Every structure is written in C-alpha cells, then in structure tokens.
Amino acid sequence: MKLCMIGSRGHCGYVFESIAEVPELTLAAVSPGCGDDPSRLLAMAEHAGFHPELHQDWIAMLDKVSPDVVCIDGPFDKHAQMCVEALRRSIPVFCEKPIALTLEDLDRIREAQKNTSARIVSMVGLRYDPAFYQAANMVHAGAIGKIKLIRAQKSYKLGSRPDFYKKRETYGGTIPWVGSHALDWILYFTRDTFRSVTAVQTIEDNRGYGDLEVAALCQFVTRSGILATASIDYLRPSTASSHGDDRVRAAGTEGVIEVANGKIHLINADGEQLITPEPPDRKLFSDFILELAGGRPAIVSNEETFELTRSCLLAREAADTGKQIFF
Amino acid sequence: MKLCMIGSRGHCGYVFESIAEVPELTLAAVSPGCGDDPSRLLAMAEHAGFHPELHQDWIAMLDKVSPDVVCIDGPFDKHAQMCVEALRRSIPVFCEKPIALTLEDLDRIREAQKNTSARIVSMVGLRYDPAFYQAANMVHAGAIGKIKLIRAQKSYKLGSRPDFYKKRETYGGTIPWVGSHALDWILYFTRDTFRSVTAVQTIEDNRGYGDLEVAALCQFVTRSGILATASIDYLRPSTASSHGDDRVRAAGTEGVIEVANGKIHLINADGEQLITPEPPDRKLFSDFILELAGGRPAIVSNEETFELTRSCLLAREAADTGKQIFF
C-alpha cells in the first residue's frame, strides 16, 4: 500500500504514531500543500524511516503516485478541496478535522464520496485516548444505564500559534477546531446524533489573536432526548502540567462516569471506582489503514465523520447568529 | 429580637445552624404553615433550646407576635404570599428559595418590599459553603484575572421525596429548586447579572416523579460577556459518598479555579495548588440576623435575592418554551 501526505499544519503526526503497525504501508510521496514549508513533514518522514518523493503540486502527486490512501493536513480552508480531489480519484482519505470549514464544502465532499467506495475519516483521535476509549466502552456495556446528561470539556493552552489562527477564513473557528473532540465524545458515548443546538462564544481577551474565540459553550439535545453540553476554551494557564484538560462527565439512569486527568471515575450500584485505563486495542491511523487492508472495521464511519463535521459547523452557526439551530 | 418560623418543608435547619451566634434572638412562635404537620419544626426548636408558641394560622401569628424577623419555609407555592404578608408588616424575611414560583409573584414581593425598609434574603446557603466562599473571595481578589467562562454543577440524589415534588405547581421545577445554587454561584463569582439564557430539561426516566425534571442545562451570557453554564441533575447514584456533587469551574484571563469535593484547585502564574478551605467567617442565617441587629452587612442583598429568583424563573421559561430569553 502506498501513502501520500499533503501538508503538516495539524496532527499528521498521528500517521507516524502507528504507521509501524502496518508494515505493508509505504510513505511514497509528500507535498507541503499550497506553498507551505515541507521541512517538518520531511523530517517526520525521515525519522520514521521513509524517504518519500517531494512534490510541490499535490494534485499532480495524486495523479502520478496513485496512492492507496492520502493523509490531508494542508491549510484548513483547503481540506475540503483536497478531500474532493482525492475522493474523485477513489483515494481513501485520512484528513485533519474539520474536513470542511463550510456546510457547502462539506456537501461537496459528501457528493464526491457518494460516487466511490473510498473511505474518509477525520483526525478526531481523542476517541482513541485510553481513558475515553475505555469509558465509552463501559458506557456502551451498560455501566451507567441510559445516559440522560453528558458534558465534554476541552481546555487548551493558547500558547503561540501561526497567523492563520487569527482569521476565521483560514482557521474556521474554535468550535470546529477545538470543539470537534468534545462533540465527538458526546456522539461516541451516546451513540446518538444532535437534534438542536444553541451556542455562545467570545473573542474578547484573545491576546491579539484576531477572530480566534478564546471560549465557547454549546448546548445540545440529541435525537433521543439526551441533554449535552460542550465547554471549549484556550484559557488553560501556561503553568499547567499538560497542554489540554480533557474531560467527559456522563450521568445516566444507573450511574455517573467521568474521565479527567487520564483516569475514569465511575459511581454506580457497585459503588465508586477510580480506574486507570488499559492501553486501547487500536490507534487512530492504523485502525483506519487496517480496515482498508481488509481487516477489522475502524470505529469511525464515513457517516460519523460527516455528521461530526456538520455538527461542529451548525454549532458554530448557532454561536455566530445567536439562534437555535435544528439539525 | 423575636423570630417566628413558618413551615419546615425545606432548609429551615439553616436557622438552627447559627442561631446560637445571635444570643439576643429568641424563637418566639412557629406555625406549620398551611396545615402541614408541625412536629418536625417543634422538634428542631426544642433541640435548640426554644419553646415557641404554636400557631395554626401563620398570618394571625405575624399579627399577634410582631416578630423582628420571620423564617418562611412553607409550601413552595406559598412562599411569595408569605413574603408579601411579612413585608407588608415590615417584617424582615429569611425565605426558602425560590421566594416565588412565578414572575408575577416575584413582582408582588418586589412591590411589597419597595414600601418598607425590611430586608429579604433567600436560603441559598451554598454561597457560605467553605470552599465556594473562599474560592469566590480568591476570584474577587484577582486570582484568575477576568472571568471568561464559568460552569456550575449541582448533582443530587433523587432519593425519596414528598408528593409535592411531583407537580410543577407545588414544586416549581428543578431549575429553580436545585439550580438556584448553581446560578447563585455564577452570579456571586462573577459579580455580574445575566443578559440571555437558553435552557433544556427532561422529565423522562424520573422514576415516577411526575413533572419533576431529572436533568437540566442552562447556558447564559452575562452583561459583561462572560459565558456561563449550569448543569443540574438528580442522577447522583444512591451509593455515592455524599448527597450532592457541587462544583464550580471558572476560567479567567490569568488562571483557572475549581471547587469540587470540598476543595479548591487553582492554576495560575504561581503554579498549581490544591487548597483545603478555612471555615468561613459567617453563616447564612446569622449573617442576615447580625446585619438586622446593626452589624456588618450580609453578603446577599435584596436585589441579589430578586435577581437570582428572576434568573431561575427566566431560565425555567427558556427550558419550558425552547426559546432564548433576554433579561
């Protein structure tokens, strides 16, 4: 199997995290994508033992190399076009989230995907984080009964970021960028989809980061009637021990489960337990590739990828307009 | 000073928690309020060393005893009438929250209070809880800079409750009853008021409790632009070590502070700290009485009591109607 990679603006590091688990996969070629500096991508490739061809033109690369899968991590506002071009060539896509910054672009990707059997997933890798993965499995196995209320939190350090974070057109907004993970946990834990959302966000006190929202809240009801909220911020102090403070709290008819600080806290009829999670039996990139290679299905479907992207964009629209949005 | 007490449906125990700190105060008379059984109230009084007169008719009691302050804890739907009758007699009021179950009733109380100098506060005693009290003081002293995002959580055991919890008319709803505390923390920590709210709630899976909402979410923006959310539920498992799981998380421009499990967790430029709070220098009831007696002002004003009640009722209306409400 041949892999091509386009760009390295986001989390293409996921590829190298588990590429060794797919020995039949070769990184054949890379393109910086739209004039970005290719050195980071080439250095990561070399560190992983690959010596890919370098193409300036990512479309020409796809045509010349005809890869079996492409990793898309170019400029955020180019994700959609890159996905469409790959899917039109029936190349499976592993794309940085969100795969589109507008609903129109998302529709274009859906349309392109309809005409091919090629798969697409986005890099919402925190579903594969040990504590979240195990907690979701526990919920699916009935540990807290029927979920009634769920909260997800993403809190990041703002740190120092490239200029493209300062403009909505090139960044996409904090709800899609940071909030993707929070919304994905809600969808994953509940195995449900959203019916309605209201959201609020603020760019004040964003330390000169232009359009970047430093905080946002989204409030959902799912189709089955679960109440859900996502809290998203860039307010984690630089002195904190980790980049992110990732959490989920799900309260059900038979118990409450929480993920925080990499641990799982469960209270149900059996009492209280603080659980250190096991390493998951899969990783984001290799899970996808092993499915492509004919193995076990990955835990993220095309439809979930589309639904998550749509949910993020509608939540952002709710925040932008101050209106409740129905899905 | 003479105290009268009406009813014991809620938290009139707050009176006895700190009545000993006001030696000049005597519990002169009690009334069960609207035909309730007086035995609980009488037992509490006796346990505190008082032998009050017992009046069936609470209005006649106010007229006959002319107390210097009245504790109102009758049926929830009678709070407003009881407050109005007391204020019309210029008797200061210490009332179970919410002081009114409708905006019209709240207006009646405001109107009655306008014509007197008598004070009114409601029993939102968790402002005086050691961890919340100290954390709020730290926030007011600048520990996290300017608050951008705040979340408050109330999670209770449902347990076994009297029948009046099963009807909206006699219970008032979970957002006012349980949520009062969450909204009060937000108002107290931010020293701000709300500009808008959307809210959701559910009565499904409420174990036969009629109209009682087992879970609710409220999402606010304050007048100064702070994003705020309250998570409210009766889903705490019976096996949990405490009745309530009370929390606040406030994220500001200079740090993040959290209250949970009775402790304060702070991250700011000075690093991370887990703080065991000191006992507060005041308690809910005696704080109010000592102000009436000419001492230090209590930390809750009439206006805050009205604003909190109004906020709860508007949040409930947002949940009932599915509409965004502007304050």
XYZ file of C-alpha atoms in Angstrom:
654
model
C 0.000 0.000 0.000
C 1.190 3.459 -0.907
C 0.557 6.517 1.247
C 0.819 10.140 0.192
C 0.771 13.022 2.644
C -0.280 16.599 1.935
C 0.744 19.286 4.404
C 1.595 19.277 8.090
C -0.376 22.139 9.621
C -2.133 19.987 12.203
C -1.985 16.459 13.526
C -0.396 14.462 10.703
C 1.811 13.131 13.485
C -0.990 10.590 14.010
C 0.288 8.825 10.884
C 3.706 8.225 12.378
C 2.282 7.253 15.767
C 1.034 3.943 14.348
C 2.396 3.540 10.816
C 4.778 0.862 12.084
C 1.753 -1.311 12.882
C 1.041 -1.527 9.159
C 4.299 -2.895 7.707
C 2.830 -3.208 4.216
C 2.346 0.579 4.055
C 4.964 2.812 2.441
C 5.085 6.576 2.529
C 5.644 7.054 -1.193
C 5.387 10.807 -1.587
C 4.630 14.025 0.239
C 3.599 17.526 -0.758
C 3.803 20.545 1.538
C 0.401 21.631 0.222
C -0.124 25.153 -1.080
C 3.375 26.509 -0.704
C 3.980 25.630 2.954
C 7.490 24.735 4.054
C 7.942 20.938 3.598
C 10.774 20.557 6.099
C 8.655 19.472 9.096
C 6.895 16.829 7.031
C 10.155 15.551 5.529
C 11.808 15.418 8.937
C 8.935 13.378 10.400
C 9.057 11.032 7.414
C 12.795 10.550 7.718
C 12.535 9.978 11.462
C 10.064 7.189 10.719
C 12.469 5.644 8.186
C 10.823 6.811 4.956
C 12.328 8.676 2.031
C 9.286 9.897 0.121
C 9.329 11.805 -3.152
C 8.661 15.519 -2.669
C 6.026 17.094 -4.920
C 5.200 20.786 -4.887
C 1.897 20.181 -6.664
C -0.324 17.963 -4.531
C -2.836 17.250 -7.332
C -0.076 16.169 -9.681
C 1.255 13.966 -6.866
C -2.078 12.194 -6.522
C -2.206 11.611 -10.275
C 1.378 10.480 -10.613
C 1.674 8.301 -7.495
C -1.923 6.962 -7.401
C -1.699 6.273 -3.660
C -3.883 3.751 -1.820
C -4.545 6.356 0.875
C -3.809 10.037 1.400
C -3.252 11.989 4.599
C -4.581 15.536 4.222
C -3.200 18.155 6.591
C -2.857 21.254 4.432
C -4.309 24.686 5.141
C -7.606 24.228 6.985
C -9.522 26.063 4.276
C -8.110 23.664 1.666
C -9.117 20.431 3.458
C -12.396 20.207 1.566
C -10.908 20.727 -1.878
C -8.169 18.200 -1.126
C -10.735 15.649 0.110
C -12.859 16.137 -3.004
C -9.908 15.714 -5.359
C -8.795 12.557 -3.570
C -12.281 11.026 -3.451
C -12.841 11.813 -7.132
C -9.805 9.626 -7.747
C -11.236 6.981 -5.370
C -8.345 7.508 -2.962
C -9.287 6.876 0.712
C -8.821 9.975 2.865
C -7.344 10.447 6.357
C -7.957 14.176 6.895
C -7.284 16.673 9.653
C -10.521 17.834 11.258
C -12.685 19.641 10.445
C -12.720 18.234 6.925
C -14.633 21.322 5.760
C -14.981 24.883 7.070
C -18.399 25.470 5.483
C -21.543 23.396 5.001
C -21.272 23.928 1.249
C -17.778 22.442 1.227
C -18.988 19.555 3.365
C -21.725 18.885 0.808
C -19.102 18.819 -1.932
C -17.169 16.153 -0.037
C -20.316 14.101 0.598
C -21.181 14.317 -3.081
C -17.703 13.188 -4.127
C -17.816 10.325 -1.636
C -21.192 9.086 -2.926
C -19.630 8.104 -6.217
C -16.836 5.988 -4.793
C -16.295 3.248 -2.268
C -13.276 5.156 -0.898
C -13.440 5.757 2.840
C -12.933 9.031 4.666
C -12.205 9.700 8.346
C -11.021 12.797 10.138
C -8.343 13.060 12.817
C -10.529 13.100 15.910
C -8.009 10.886 17.610
C -9.124 11.543 21.177
C -11.795 8.882 20.747
C -8.782 6.534 20.860
C -7.335 8.069 24.027
C -7.113 5.271 26.621
C -9.449 6.759 29.242
C -12.075 7.965 26.759
C -11.967 4.768 24.728
C -12.377 2.548 27.787
C -15.026 4.780 29.383
C -17.071 4.796 26.175
C -16.838 1.012 26.045
C -18.027 0.839 29.662
C -20.973 3.110 28.863
C -21.846 1.008 25.815
C -21.716 -2.081 28.052
C -24.299 -0.506 30.385
C -22.148 0.778 33.262
C -24.362 3.836 33.867
C -27.651 2.700 32.309
C -29.228 5.125 29.884
C -27.356 8.434 29.505
C -29.501 11.442 30.408
C -26.902 14.216 30.630
C -23.389 14.499 29.232
C -20.734 17.179 29.379
C -17.480 17.335 27.454
C -14.667 19.756 28.143
C -11.730 20.851 26.032
C -9.403 23.352 27.647
C -6.158 24.213 25.869
C -3.212 26.487 26.373
C -3.318 29.293 23.837
C 0.462 29.378 23.578
C 1.941 30.800 20.393
C 0.136 29.999 17.134
C 0.694 30.773 13.445
C -1.070 33.734 11.894
C -3.681 31.631 10.119
C -5.364 31.101 13.513
C -6.211 34.810 13.525
C -8.675 34.731 10.646
C -11.975 32.886 10.517
C -11.449 32.104 6.809
C -8.181 30.279 7.425
C -8.832 28.968 10.964
C -12.509 28.031 10.843
C -13.305 28.908 14.443
C -12.698 27.412 17.860
C -15.903 25.349 17.963
C -14.869 23.309 14.888
C -11.136 23.235 15.677
C -11.034 22.545 19.414
C -14.668 21.604 19.907
C -14.570 18.755 17.363
C -13.196 16.488 20.067
C -15.808 17.460 22.634
C -18.656 16.938 20.177
C -17.125 13.666 19.017
C -17.006 12.329 22.581
C -20.665 13.216 23.034
C -21.625 11.470 19.794
C -19.389 8.487 20.596
C -20.504 7.998 24.211
C -24.210 8.444 23.414
C -24.200 6.692 20.011
C -26.740 9.337 19.108
C -26.891 12.435 16.878
C -27.917 16.001 17.655
C -31.412 17.408 17.203
C -30.782 21.033 18.243
C -28.051 23.349 19.455
C -27.578 26.789 20.926
C -24.076 28.141 21.400
C -22.144 31.153 22.620
C -18.539 32.218 22.043
C -16.245 35.154 22.698
C -13.177 36.664 21.041
C -12.588 39.227 23.805
C -9.276 38.941 25.672
C -7.827 36.667 22.993
C -4.355 38.216 23.317
C -4.279 39.663 19.842
C -5.445 36.528 18.021
C -7.898 38.363 15.777
C -11.020 36.285 15.094
C -9.995 33.410 17.381
C -12.636 32.643 20.003
C -10.983 32.062 23.412
C -14.058 30.392 24.859
C -17.287 28.818 23.696
C -20.218 26.831 25.050
C -22.550 24.597 23.061
C -25.800 23.169 24.432
C -27.449 20.276 22.592
C -30.398 17.960 22.764
C -29.851 14.659 20.959
C -32.472 12.872 18.886
C -33.242 10.515 21.772
C -33.540 13.422 24.228
C -30.143 13.400 25.964
C -29.017 16.825 27.228
C -25.441 17.597 26.221
C -23.042 20.467 26.695
C -19.557 21.214 25.448
C -17.212 23.652 27.155
C -14.323 24.809 24.993
C -11.563 27.233 25.886
C -7.983 28.385 25.322
C -7.715 29.566 28.937
C -5.535 26.811 30.378
C -2.650 28.571 32.107
C 0.818 28.096 30.658
C 1.948 26.759 34.044
C -0.446 23.778 33.874
C 1.132 20.336 33.782
C -0.355 19.349 30.412
C -1.423 21.107 27.203
C -5.039 20.053 27.465
C -7.561 19.438 30.222
C -9.829 16.929 28.509
C -12.912 15.675 30.288
C -16.232 13.950 29.918
C -18.954 13.516 32.528
C -21.926 11.330 31.638
C -24.807 10.879 34.078
C -27.207 8.039 33.416
C -30.146 6.255 34.993
C -27.790 3.800 36.716
C -24.645 5.761 37.415
C -22.226 8.548 36.626
C -18.939 8.135 34.756
C -16.234 10.725 34.363
C -12.973 10.998 32.516
C -10.455 13.536 33.797
C -6.677 13.593 34.237
C -6.417 10.420 32.170
C -8.459 8.364 34.662
C -12.001 7.056 34.776
C -14.215 7.694 37.796
C -17.341 5.551 37.994
C -20.162 5.569 40.542
C -22.931 3.059 40.100
C -24.724 0.345 42.104
C -21.350 -1.333 42.693
C -20.015 1.764 44.472
C -17.246 4.161 43.489
C -14.179 3.239 41.455
C -11.197 5.198 40.133
C -9.880 3.284 37.147
C -6.531 3.588 35.400
C -7.317 2.701 31.800
C -5.671 -0.044 29.771
C -3.904 0.819 26.522
C -6.534 0.672 23.744
C -6.510 -2.198 21.268
C -6.324 0.277 18.355
C -4.871 3.601 17.262
C -6.414 6.228 15.026
C -4.345 5.875 11.879
C -3.645 2.163 11.908
C -7.285 1.445 12.785
C -8.252 3.129 9.528
C -5.489 1.586 7.429
C -6.084 -1.929 8.751
C -9.726 -1.635 7.678
C -8.617 -0.502 4.217
C -6.313 -3.514 4.108
C -9.317 -5.771 4.673
C -9.140 -6.139 8.437
C -11.438 -5.220 11.322
C -13.706 -2.202 10.690
C -12.419 1.070 12.131
C -14.509 2.629 14.897
C -15.272 5.763 12.872
C -17.545 5.508 9.831
C -17.805 7.928 6.893
C -21.234 8.952 8.165
C -19.854 9.758 11.635
C -17.125 11.861 10.056
C -19.702 13.813 8.052
C -22.109 14.111 10.994
C -19.409 15.369 13.355
C -18.243 17.967 10.833
C -21.834 19.088 10.222
C -22.470 19.263 13.980
C -19.435 21.476 14.507
C -20.410 23.796 11.670
C -24.021 24.071 12.864
C -22.895 24.721 16.440
C -20.602 27.460 15.108
C -23.537 28.886 13.138
C -25.647 28.876 16.312
C -22.897 30.820 18.095
C -22.362 33.202 15.158
C -26.058 34.007 14.759
C -27.279 33.676 18.359
C -30.044 31.418 17.034
C -31.084 27.918 17.970
C -30.293 25.575 15.089
C -32.265 22.410 14.357
C -30.378 19.612 12.669
C -35.214 40.161 68.876
C -38.115 37.869 68.208
C -38.123 35.257 65.445
C -41.168 33.492 64.009
C -40.898 30.476 61.746
C -43.459 29.316 59.196
C -43.223 25.754 57.905
C -40.379 23.288 57.535
C -40.619 21.914 54.014
C -37.090 22.873 53.046
C -33.958 24.191 54.674
C -35.209 25.972 57.790
C -32.481 23.983 59.518
C -30.206 26.868 58.468
C -31.796 28.860 61.301
C -30.653 26.400 63.926
C -27.199 26.013 62.359
C -26.221 29.504 63.518
C -28.969 30.830 65.819
C -26.661 30.353 68.797
C -24.374 33.025 67.317
C -27.122 35.577 67.917
C -27.857 35.254 71.655
C -30.264 38.193 71.634
C -32.580 36.281 69.255
C -35.498 34.238 70.619
C -37.654 31.859 68.667
C -40.979 33.227 69.874
C -43.503 31.338 67.785
C -43.858 28.858 64.957
C -46.617 27.901 62.544
C -46.595 24.730 60.460
C -47.914 26.791 57.540
C -50.972 25.695 55.587
C -51.887 22.600 57.558
C -48.508 20.811 57.479
C -47.509 18.672 60.450
C -45.675 20.937 62.960
C -43.799 18.156 64.739
C -40.527 18.465 62.762
C -40.395 22.195 63.358
C -41.208 21.836 67.049
C -38.603 19.120 67.480
C -35.906 21.265 65.875
C -36.885 24.211 68.068
C -36.806 22.124 71.216
C -33.458 20.624 70.268
C -32.103 24.172 70.007
C -33.484 25.021 73.452
C -36.553 27.014 72.424
C -40.161 26.561 73.444
C -42.063 28.650 70.910
C -45.799 29.219 70.824
C -47.529 27.125 68.184
C -49.955 28.957 65.859
C -52.019 27.188 63.221
C -52.711 30.465 61.427
C -49.418 31.983 60.239
C -50.933 35.393 59.387
C -52.511 35.661 62.847
C -49.109 34.697 64.286
C -47.375 37.559 62.466
C -50.008 39.987 63.730
C -50.036 38.721 67.283
C -46.291 38.181 67.815
C -44.992 41.066 65.636
C -41.625 39.346 65.136
C -38.404 41.188 64.234
C -37.735 38.580 61.574
C -39.586 35.648 60.040
C -38.263 32.424 58.555
C -40.520 31.276 55.702
C -40.338 27.603 54.729
C -43.935 26.693 53.970
C -45.245 25.110 50.776
C -43.120 26.331 47.870
C -46.139 27.819 46.128
C -46.952 29.827 49.264
C -43.503 31.414 49.665
C -44.488 34.510 47.707
C -47.719 35.153 49.611
C -45.931 34.657 52.907
C -43.135 37.049 51.877
C -45.662 39.676 50.802
C -47.635 39.445 54.044
C -44.456 39.736 56.107
C -43.048 42.652 54.103
C -46.377 44.480 54.291
C -45.917 44.307 58.034
C -42.287 45.498 57.650
C -41.017 42.187 58.988
C -37.623 41.154 57.543
C -37.792 37.847 55.663
C -35.473 34.833 55.625
C -37.188 32.664 52.988
C -36.546 29.280 51.425
C -35.563 29.626 47.761
C -37.060 30.269 45.314
C -39.011 33.016 47.012
C -41.550 32.917 44.164
C -42.577 30.278 41.621
C -43.778 32.793 39.032
C -42.561 36.158 37.768
C -45.915 37.688 38.754
C -45.448 36.527 42.329
C -41.881 37.829 42.310
C -43.205 41.230 41.196
C -45.669 41.187 44.095
C -42.801 40.643 46.519
C -40.696 43.401 44.944
C -43.679 45.738 45.166
C -44.244 44.920 48.839
C -40.540 45.394 49.568
C -40.430 48.810 47.900
C -42.670 50.250 50.616
C -40.593 49.104 53.568
C -37.024 49.068 54.743
C -37.431 45.426 55.750
C -34.773 43.158 54.251
C -35.326 39.895 52.402
C -32.881 37.096 51.586
C -33.415 33.552 50.380
C -31.753 30.398 51.622
C -29.064 29.998 49.006
C -26.703 28.933 51.706
C -24.121 27.293 49.478
C -22.579 30.704 48.910
C -21.442 30.268 52.524
C -20.000 26.790 51.976
C -16.295 26.970 52.916
C -14.821 26.045 49.536
C -17.205 28.198 47.480
C -16.932 31.149 49.847
C -13.145 31.094 49.850
C -12.886 30.458 46.095
C -15.211 33.383 45.364
C -13.095 35.595 47.613
C -9.975 34.466 45.746
C -11.600 35.274 42.401
C -12.681 38.689 43.703
C -9.092 39.274 44.830
C -7.865 38.614 41.259
C -6.578 35.023 41.473
C -7.644 34.190 37.918
C -7.839 37.638 36.348
C -11.033 38.407 34.469
C -13.505 35.510 34.288
C -14.302 34.489 30.714
C -16.078 31.156 31.241
C -17.782 29.647 34.283
C -19.564 26.389 34.914
C -21.560 25.403 37.979
C -22.776 21.909 38.725
C -25.462 20.636 41.083
C -25.929 16.883 41.142
C -28.246 15.405 43.773
C -29.512 12.009 44.747
C -33.193 11.746 43.881
C -33.912 9.595 46.929
C -37.454 9.561 48.239
C -39.370 12.846 48.149
C -42.837 14.042 49.214
C -45.614 14.116 46.649
C -45.469 17.888 46.187
C -42.257 17.382 44.173
C -44.342 15.648 41.517
C -46.303 18.693 40.377
C -44.920 21.831 38.791
C -47.482 23.969 40.670
C -46.288 22.806 44.077
C -42.616 22.087 43.254
C -41.730 24.889 40.868
C -39.291 22.910 38.754
C -35.753 21.622 39.085
C -34.062 24.705 37.596
C -35.415 26.976 40.389
C -35.185 24.376 43.169
C -31.819 22.733 42.570
C -30.449 25.194 40.036
C -30.779 28.204 42.359
C -27.456 27.317 43.917
C -25.683 26.901 40.590
C -26.991 30.211 39.290
C -26.155 31.896 42.587
C -22.535 30.735 42.393
C -22.274 32.125 38.873
C -23.710 35.490 39.959
C -21.571 35.511 43.111
C -18.280 34.540 41.457
C -18.740 36.899 38.509
C -20.425 39.761 40.423
C -22.412 40.167 37.236
C -26.005 39.575 36.066
C -27.369 37.633 33.122
C -28.142 39.102 29.714
C -29.539 35.999 27.983
C -30.266 32.322 28.576
C -31.179 29.182 26.696
C -32.011 26.043 28.641
C -33.059 22.428 28.221
C -34.568 19.967 30.685
C -36.056 16.487 30.751
C -38.636 14.635 32.858
C -38.004 11.266 31.190
C -36.760 8.476 33.464
C -37.730 10.432 36.583
C -38.786 7.264 38.437
C -42.449 8.206 38.699
C -41.872 11.753 39.940
C -44.473 13.316 37.651
C -43.392 16.764 36.459
C -40.001 16.685 38.173
C -37.147 17.293 35.742
C -34.280 14.843 36.408
C -31.781 16.893 34.447
C -31.386 20.379 33.036
C -28.785 22.589 31.388
C -28.771 26.391 31.278
C -26.454 28.446 29.077
C -26.012 32.134 29.817
C -24.163 35.191 28.671
C -23.697 37.812 31.372
C -23.987 41.552 30.828
C -20.211 41.885 30.666
C -19.936 38.996 28.176
C -18.941 36.081 30.401
C -20.081 32.663 29.111
C -21.766 30.620 31.832
C -23.368 27.218 32.078
C -25.217 25.362 34.808
C -25.580 21.593 34.889
C -28.334 20.338 37.176
C -29.370 16.769 37.829
C -30.931 14.256 40.225
C -28.783 11.461 38.798
C -26.257 11.058 41.601
C -26.253 7.359 42.480
C -27.530 6.370 45.910
C -24.175 4.687 46.569
C -22.279 7.990 46.304
C -20.499 9.175 49.425
C -22.425 12.464 49.710
C -25.884 13.752 48.822
C -24.639 16.389 46.430
C -21.778 16.778 43.988
C -21.387 20.549 43.987
C -18.856 22.173 41.707
C -17.749 25.371 40.087
C -15.083 25.855 37.426
C -14.159 29.404 36.473
C -11.610 30.090 33.737
C -10.163 33.566 33.526
C -7.523 35.541 31.711
C -4.950 34.720 34.420
C -5.927 31.293 35.684
C -8.478 28.589 36.319
C -10.131 27.893 39.680
C -12.292 24.943 40.562
C -14.309 23.843 43.541
C -15.090 20.133 43.834
C -15.204 17.629 46.693
C -14.993 20.487 49.176
C -11.565 21.606 47.936
C -10.281 24.422 45.774
C -7.989 23.746 42.837
C -6.200 26.767 41.423
C -3.852 27.073 38.458
C -2.369 30.467 37.724
C 1.029 32.074 37.194
C 2.110 30.786 40.607
C 1.527 27.182 39.505
C -0.993 24.614 40.717
C -2.442 24.451 44.227
C -4.996 22.211 45.910
C -6.402 24.174 48.821
C -8.375 22.945 51.822
C -10.628 25.874 52.673
C -10.798 27.629 56.033
C -14.115 27.798 57.881
C -15.932 30.930 56.643
C -16.209 33.971 58.886
C -20.011 33.933 58.530
C -23.012 31.643 58.205
C -26.173 32.167 56.186
C -28.729 32.848 58.908
C -26.591 34.653 61.446
C -25.036 36.773 58.683
C -28.510 38.082 57.928
C -29.586 38.500 61.545
C -26.391 40.255 62.564
C -26.980 42.810 59.805
C -30.548 43.321 61.057
C -29.125 43.821 64.534
C -26.984 46.656 63.182
C -23.785 44.755 62.489
C -21.767 44.002 59.355
C -23.779 43.897 56.118
C -24.723 40.380 54.993
C -23.202 39.195 51.720
C -26.594 38.866 49.996
C -28.594 41.976 49.166
C -32.318 42.255 48.479
C -31.523 42.978 44.849
C -29.395 39.829 44.552
C -32.217 37.792 46.042
C -34.666 39.213 43.500
C -32.225 38.882 40.602
C -31.403 35.263 41.426
C -35.088 34.364 41.663
C -35.837 36.119 38.389
C -32.856 34.402 36.730
C -34.104 30.977 37.818
C -37.622 31.680 36.586
C -36.416 33.029 33.237
C -34.090 30.050 32.785
C -37.043 27.756 33.524
C -39.116 29.673 30.976
C -36.328 29.246 28.412
C -36.381 25.491 29.055
C -40.188 25.312 29.028
C -40.557 27.233 25.770
C -37.357 26.237 23.977
C -36.750 29.930 23.352
C -33.807 32.173 24.142
C -34.795 34.650 26.826
C -33.289 38.107 27.150
C -33.188 39.582 30.623
